[in-house]
Amino acid sequence: PMMGRARGSVLVGRSAELGQLAGAVSAAERGSFQLVMIRGETGVGKTRLVQEVMRLAGERGFLRLSGRGIDLVGTGLPYGPLVEMLRPFAAPLAGDEPDTERASIAKQARRVFRGLRGRDRLQGRDQAAAFERFLNLLEIMATRQPLLLAIDDLQWADRSTLDLLGYLAQALSSLDPTELTLPSRRILLI
């Protein structure tokens, strides 16, 4: 009975991993883009570990967005996990809100969402423009509030999603040591 109540609320045996992830949360909070890949066999607790990091990041004021790769027959759903992340922003704003910064972010998020949803793999200039719009949206959001972007079951993601994630990782990673911390880089991608 006691174990049943504690299940899901206490993370057991992952203190080293959680410590590393808490360090990544702190670094992202300071403005240093962080990319963390968690791998392991099915059932070892990867999702549970990410849920704990999402809780920790939420306590520290992060906006938490998540998506999931879907195991489909054939190719995966183009941009599926990323579209899922933006879905909360895709709904129209309630009422006649003034043109606030939040409304502006929501408008841009809806534009990016519409550009990715239901699309086949983008090519050439269309791809570059869509990737840059997604990056710009994340940077604007991160300037306002640190971001945690979590993608579960990445192994099921389609090639388009992987391309966009690679683009984000490259664009947000700085080779210039003078630019290690920027408000627009307050992003943790797990």
PDB file of C-alpha atoms in Angstrom:
ATOM      1  CA  PRO A   1       0.000   0.000   0.000  1.00  0.00           C
ATOM      2  CA  MET A   2       2.690   2.521   0.913  1.00  0.00           C
ATOM      3  CA  MET A   3       4.626   1.805  -2.282  1.00  0.00           C
ATOM      4  CA  GLY A   4       1.457   2.351  -4.284  1.00  0.00           C
ATOM      5  CA  ARG A   5       1.055   5.868  -2.894  1.00  0.00           C
ATOM      6  CA  ALA A   6       4.701   6.759  -3.516  1.00  0.00           C
ATOM      7  CA  ARG A   7       4.774   5.400  -7.044  1.00  0.00           C
ATOM      8  CA  GLY A   8       5.206   8.186  -9.562  1.00  0.00           C
ATOM      9  CA  SER A   9       5.941  10.823  -6.939  1.00  0.00           C
ATOM     10  CA  VAL A  10       9.419   9.761  -5.790  1.00  0.00           C
ATOM     11  CA  LEU A  11      12.328   9.164  -8.144  1.00  0.00           C
ATOM     12  CA  VAL A  12      14.487   6.381  -6.744  1.00  0.00           C
ATOM     13  CA  GLY A  13      18.041   5.488  -7.759  1.00  0.00           C
ATOM     14  CA  ARG A  14      18.651   8.291 -10.240  1.00  0.00           C
ATOM     15  CA  SER A  15      20.366  10.910  -8.103  1.00  0.00           C
ATOM     16  CA  ALA A  16      23.513  11.113 -10.288  1.00  0.00           C
ATOM     17  CA  GLU A  17      21.501  11.508 -13.490  1.00  0.00           C
ATOM     18  CA  LEU A  18      19.104  13.962 -11.876  1.00  0.00           C
ATOM     19  CA  GLY A  19      22.066  15.981 -10.594  1.00  0.00           C
ATOM     20  CA  GLN A  20      23.486  16.226 -14.111  1.00  0.00           C
ATOM     21  CA  LEU A  21      20.121  17.287 -15.474  1.00  0.00           C
ATOM     22  CA  ALA A  22      19.668  19.855 -12.678  1.00  0.00           C
ATOM     23  CA  GLY A  23      23.031  21.273 -13.773  1.00  0.00           C
ATOM     24  CA  ALA A  24      21.755  21.524 -17.343  1.00  0.00           C
ATOM     25  CA  VAL A  25      18.622  23.330 -16.070  1.00  0.00           C
ATOM     26  CA  SER A  26      20.833  25.814 -14.171  1.00  0.00           C
ATOM     27  CA  ALA A  27      23.094  26.404 -17.177  1.00  0.00           C
ATOM     28  CA  ALA A  28      20.112  26.977 -19.469  1.00  0.00           C
ATOM     29  CA  GLU A  29      18.583  29.316 -16.906  1.00  0.00           C
ATOM     30  CA  ARG A  30      21.784  31.410 -17.043  1.00  0.00           C
ATOM     31  CA  GLY A  31      21.552  31.634 -20.860  1.00  0.00           C
ATOM     32  CA  SER A  32      23.698  28.751 -22.065  1.00  0.00           C
ATOM     33  CA  PHE A  33      21.846  26.514 -24.534  1.00  0.00           C
ATOM     34  CA  GLN A  34      21.853  22.900 -23.357  1.00  0.00           C
ATOM     35  CA  LEU A  35      21.212  19.743 -25.365  1.00  0.00           C
ATOM     36  CA  VAL A  36      20.774  16.507 -23.423  1.00  0.00           C
ATOM     37  CA  MET A  37      20.175  13.088 -24.952  1.00  0.00           C
ATOM     38  CA  ILE A  38      18.924  10.371 -22.626  1.00  0.00           C
ATOM     39  CA  ARG A  39      19.204   6.867 -23.942  1.00  0.00           C
ATOM     40  CA  GLY A  40      18.589   3.446 -22.566  1.00  0.00           C
ATOM     41  CA  GLU A  41      16.623   0.278 -22.986  1.00  0.00           C
ATOM     42  CA  THR A  42      12.840   0.239 -22.892  1.00  0.00           C
ATOM     43  CA  GLY A  43      11.487   0.456 -19.372  1.00  0.00           C
ATOM     44  CA  VAL A  44      14.592   1.826 -17.606  1.00  0.00           C
ATOM     45  CA  GLY A  45      12.846   5.073 -16.652  1.00  0.00           C
ATOM     46  CA  LYS A  46      13.886   7.622 -19.276  1.00  0.00           C
ATOM     47  CA  THR A  47      10.431   9.188 -19.447  1.00  0.00           C
ATOM     48  CA  ARG A  48      10.155   9.302 -15.660  1.00  0.00           C
ATOM     49  CA  LEU A  49      13.531  11.053 -15.447  1.00  0.00           C
ATOM     50  CA  VAL A  50      12.417  13.666 -17.986  1.00  0.00           C
ATOM     51  CA  GLN A  51       9.176  14.194 -16.050  1.00  0.00           C
ATOM     52  CA  GLU A  52      11.215  14.928 -12.923  1.00  0.00           C
ATOM     53  CA  VAL A  53      13.378  17.433 -14.815  1.00  0.00           C
ATOM     54  CA  MET A  54      10.234  19.071 -16.197  1.00  0.00           C
ATOM     55  CA  ARG A  55       8.928  19.419 -12.639  1.00  0.00           C
ATOM     56  CA  LEU A  56      12.223  20.939 -11.478  1.00  0.00           C
ATOM     57  CA  ALA A  57      12.342  23.348 -14.436  1.00  0.00           C
ATOM     58  CA  GLY A  58       8.734  24.359 -13.783  1.00  0.00           C
ATOM     59  CA  GLU A  59       9.632  25.249 -10.208  1.00  0.00           C
ATOM     60  CA  ARG A  60      12.388  27.480 -11.605  1.00  0.00           C
ATOM     61  CA  GLY A  61      10.039  29.359 -13.928  1.00  0.00           C
ATOM     62  CA  PHE A  62      10.694  27.547 -17.207  1.00  0.00           C
ATOM     63  CA  LEU A  63       8.054  27.331 -19.895  1.00  0.00           C
ATOM     64  CA  ARG A  64       7.852  23.608 -20.582  1.00  0.00           C
ATOM     65  CA  LEU A  65       6.922  22.320 -24.026  1.00  0.00           C
ATOM     66  CA  SER A  66       6.837  18.657 -24.920  1.00  0.00           C
ATOM     67  CA  GLY A  67       6.263  16.417 -27.888  1.00  0.00           C
ATOM     68  CA  ARG A  68       6.549  12.749 -28.633  1.00  0.00           C
ATOM     69  CA  GLY A  69       7.727  10.668 -31.557  1.00  0.00           C
ATOM     70  CA  ILE A  70       5.014   8.331 -32.764  1.00  0.00           C
ATOM     71  CA  ASP A  71       5.664   4.769 -33.896  1.00  0.00           C
ATOM     72  CA  LEU A  72       3.868   4.682 -37.239  1.00  0.00           C
ATOM     73  CA  VAL A  73       4.099   2.114 -39.986  1.00  0.00           C
ATOM     74  CA  GLY A  74       6.404   3.540 -42.634  1.00  0.00           C
ATOM     75  CA  THR A  75       7.738   7.041 -42.210  1.00  0.00           C
ATOM     76  CA  GLY A  76       6.960   9.138 -39.139  1.00  0.00           C
ATOM     77  CA  LEU A  77       4.616  12.093 -39.020  1.00  0.00           C
ATOM     78  CA  PRO A  78       6.525  15.101 -40.420  1.00  0.00           C
ATOM     79  CA  TYR A  79       7.503  17.471 -37.602  1.00  0.00           C
ATOM     80  CA  GLY A  80       5.100  15.576 -35.302  1.00  0.00           C
ATOM     81  CA  PRO A  81       6.806  16.223 -31.931  1.00  0.00           C
ATOM     82  CA  LEU A  82       7.459  19.879 -32.791  1.00  0.00           C
ATOM     83  CA  VAL A  83       3.895  20.495 -33.950  1.00  0.00           C
ATOM     84  CA  GLU A  84       2.730  18.906 -30.679  1.00  0.00           C
ATOM     85  CA  MET A  85       4.933  21.360 -28.741  1.00  0.00           C
ATOM     86  CA  LEU A  86       3.329  24.332 -30.484  1.00  0.00           C
ATOM     87  CA  ARG A  87      -0.261  23.065 -30.315  1.00  0.00           C
ATOM     88  CA  PRO A  88      -1.069  25.008 -27.096  1.00  0.00           C
ATOM     89  CA  PHE A  89      -0.130  28.222 -28.923  1.00  0.00           C
ATOM     90  CA  ALA A  90      -2.051  27.375 -32.084  1.00  0.00           C
ATOM     91  CA  ALA A  91      -5.512  27.982 -30.618  1.00  0.00           C
ATOM     92  CA  PRO A  92      -6.848  31.514 -31.084  1.00  0.00           C
ATOM     93  CA  LEU A  93      -6.525  33.780 -28.050  1.00  0.00           C
ATOM     94  CA  ALA A  94      -9.635  34.134 -25.915  1.00  0.00           C
ATOM     95  CA  GLY A  95     -11.480  37.421 -26.296  1.00  0.00           C
ATOM     96  CA  ASP A  96     -10.042  40.610 -27.693  1.00  0.00           C
ATOM     97  CA  GLU A  97      -6.702  40.702 -25.914  1.00  0.00           C
ATOM     98  CA  PRO A  98      -4.558  43.759 -26.582  1.00  0.00           C
ATOM     99  CA  ASP A  99      -1.504  43.287 -28.785  1.00  0.00           C
ATOM    100  CA  THR A 100       0.778  42.327 -25.917  1.00  0.00           C
ATOM    101  CA  GLU A 101       4.122  40.549 -26.176  1.00  0.00           C
ATOM    102  CA  ARG A 102       2.345  37.305 -25.287  1.00  0.00           C
ATOM    103  CA  ALA A 103      -0.205  37.837 -28.054  1.00  0.00           C
ATOM    104  CA  SER A 104       2.630  38.545 -30.488  1.00  0.00           C
ATOM    105  CA  ILE A 105       4.403  35.321 -29.484  1.00  0.00           C
ATOM    106  CA  ALA A 106       1.159  33.374 -29.841  1.00  0.00           C
ATOM    107  CA  LYS A 107       0.618  34.847 -33.318  1.00  0.00           C
ATOM    108  CA  GLN A 108       4.117  33.864 -34.416  1.00  0.00           C
ATOM    109  CA  ALA A 109       3.722  30.397 -32.884  1.00  0.00           C
ATOM    110  CA  ARG A 110       0.495  29.872 -34.832  1.00  0.00           C
ATOM    111  CA  ARG A 111       2.308  30.858 -38.044  1.00  0.00           C
ATOM    112  CA  VAL A 112       5.121  28.375 -37.373  1.00  0.00           C
ATOM    113  CA  PHE A 113       2.554  25.710 -36.372  1.00  0.00           C
ATOM    114  CA  ARG A 114       0.593  26.169 -39.613  1.00  0.00           C
ATOM    115  CA  GLY A 115       3.849  26.049 -41.586  1.00  0.00           C
ATOM    116  CA  LEU A 116       4.813  22.660 -40.154  1.00  0.00           C
ATOM    117  CA  ARG A 117       1.485  20.917 -39.544  1.00  0.00           C
ATOM    118  CA  GLY A 118       0.554  18.386 -42.153  1.00  0.00           C
ATOM    119  CA  ARG A 119       3.566  19.194 -44.317  1.00  0.00           C
ATOM    120  CA  ASP A 120       5.785  16.762 -46.067  1.00  0.00           C
ATOM    121  CA  ARG A 121       9.483  17.274 -45.668  1.00  0.00           C
ATOM    122  CA  LEU A 122      10.336  20.856 -46.614  1.00  0.00           C
ATOM    123  CA  GLN A 123      13.124  21.462 -49.113  1.00  0.00           C
ATOM    124  CA  GLY A 124      15.502  24.266 -50.031  1.00  0.00           C
ATOM    125  CA  ARG A 125      14.405  27.823 -49.309  1.00  0.00           C
ATOM    126  CA  ASP A 126      11.087  26.712 -47.794  1.00  0.00           C
ATOM    127  CA  GLN A 127      12.962  24.540 -45.324  1.00  0.00           C
ATOM    128  CA  ALA A 128      15.465  27.281 -44.454  1.00  0.00           C
ATOM    129  CA  ALA A 129      12.675  29.805 -43.884  1.00  0.00           C
ATOM    130  CA  ALA A 130      10.593  27.425 -41.738  1.00  0.00           C
ATOM    131  CA  PHE A 131      13.607  26.405 -39.643  1.00  0.00           C
ATOM    132  CA  GLU A 132      14.614  30.033 -39.146  1.00  0.00           C
ATOM    133  CA  ARG A 133      11.046  30.984 -38.097  1.00  0.00           C
ATOM    134  CA  PHE A 134      11.027  28.139 -35.556  1.00  0.00           C
ATOM    135  CA  LEU A 135      14.446  29.201 -34.203  1.00  0.00           C
ATOM    136  CA  ASN A 136      13.360  32.840 -34.025  1.00  0.00           C
ATOM    137  CA  LEU A 137      10.219  31.883 -32.117  1.00  0.00           C
ATOM    138  CA  LEU A 138      12.242  29.890 -29.566  1.00  0.00           C
ATOM    139  CA  GLU A 139      14.705  32.756 -29.103  1.00  0.00           C
ATOM    140  CA  ILE A 140      11.898  35.267 -28.541  1.00  0.00           C
ATOM    141  CA  MET A 141      10.211  32.937 -26.057  1.00  0.00           C
ATOM    142  CA  ALA A 142      13.498  32.234 -24.238  1.00  0.00           C
ATOM    143  CA  THR A 143      14.201  35.951 -23.876  1.00  0.00           C
ATOM    144  CA  ARG A 144      10.889  36.259 -22.051  1.00  0.00           C
ATOM    145  CA  GLN A 145      11.152  33.010 -20.016  1.00  0.00           C
ATOM    146  CA  PRO A 146      13.595  30.055 -19.967  1.00  0.00           C
ATOM    147  CA  LEU A 147      12.422  27.091 -22.084  1.00  0.00           C
ATOM    148  CA  LEU A 148      12.516  23.356 -21.603  1.00  0.00           C
ATOM    149  CA  LEU A 149      11.781  21.458 -24.809  1.00  0.00           C
ATOM    150  CA  ALA A 150      11.313  17.743 -24.192  1.00  0.00           C
ATOM    151  CA  ILE A 151      10.877  15.143 -26.906  1.00  0.00           C
ATOM    152  CA  ASP A 152      10.039  11.636 -25.803  1.00  0.00           C
ATOM    153  CA  ASP A 153      10.539   8.617 -28.048  1.00  0.00           C
ATOM    154  CA  LEU A 154      12.826  10.486 -30.433  1.00  0.00           C
ATOM    155  CA  GLN A 155      13.670   7.175 -32.090  1.00  0.00           C
ATOM    156  CA  TRP A 156      10.232   7.317 -33.766  1.00  0.00           C
ATOM    157  CA  ALA A 157      10.652  10.866 -35.071  1.00  0.00           C
ATOM    158  CA  ASP A 158      10.733  11.392 -38.824  1.00  0.00           C
ATOM    159  CA  ARG A 159      13.695  12.727 -40.781  1.00  0.00           C
ATOM    160  CA  SER A 160      12.178  16.234 -40.995  1.00  0.00           C
ATOM    161  CA  THR A 161      12.007  16.508 -37.205  1.00  0.00           C
ATOM    162  CA  LEU A 162      15.591  15.297 -36.862  1.00  0.00           C
ATOM    163  CA  ASP A 163      16.751  17.816 -39.469  1.00  0.00           C
ATOM    164  CA  LEU A 164      15.048  20.677 -37.630  1.00  0.00           C
ATOM    165  CA  LEU A 165      16.468  19.561 -34.266  1.00  0.00           C
ATOM    166  CA  GLY A 166      19.944  19.375 -35.804  1.00  0.00           C
ATOM    167  CA  TYR A 167      19.504  22.870 -37.171  1.00  0.00           C
ATOM    168  CA  LEU A 168      18.404  24.194 -33.768  1.00  0.00           C
ATOM    169  CA  ALA A 169      21.307  22.523 -31.970  1.00  0.00           C
ATOM    170  CA  GLN A 170      23.814  23.952 -34.438  1.00  0.00           C
ATOM    171  CA  ALA A 171      22.290  27.428 -34.460  1.00  0.00           C
ATOM    172  CA  LEU A 172      21.979  27.698 -30.679  1.00  0.00           C
ATOM    173  CA  SER A 173      25.396  26.242 -29.856  1.00  0.00           C
ATOM    174  CA  SER A 174      28.011  28.936 -29.702  1.00  0.00           C
ATOM    175  CA  LEU A 175      31.624  28.514 -30.761  1.00  0.00           C
ATOM    176  CA  ASP A 176      32.406  32.031 -29.559  1.00  0.00           C
ATOM    177  CA  PRO A 177      33.333  31.946 -25.833  1.00  0.00           C
ATOM    178  CA  THR A 178      32.194  35.563 -25.420  1.00  0.00           C
ATOM    179  CA  GLU A 179      28.628  34.486 -26.303  1.00  0.00           C
ATOM    180  CA  LEU A 180      28.272  31.631 -23.848  1.00  0.00           C
ATOM    181  CA  THR A 181      25.294  33.162 -22.066  1.00  0.00           C
ATOM    182  CA  LEU A 182      22.536  35.079 -23.834  1.00  0.00           C
ATOM    183  CA  PRO A 183      18.894  35.520 -22.804  1.00  0.00           C
ATOM    184  CA  SER A 184      17.820  34.129 -26.199  1.00  0.00           C
ATOM    185  CA  ARG A 185      19.737  30.910 -25.442  1.00  0.00           C
ATOM    186  CA  ARG A 186      17.902  30.068 -22.204  1.00  0.00           C
ATOM    187  CA  ILE A 187      16.839  26.783 -23.769  1.00  0.00           C
ATOM    188  CA  LEU A 188      17.213  23.201 -22.587  1.00  0.00           C
ATOM    189  CA  LEU A 189      16.423  20.602 -25.228  1.00  0.00           C
ATOM    190  CA  ILE A 190      16.011  17.052 -23.910  1.00  0.00           C
TER     191      ILE A 190
END
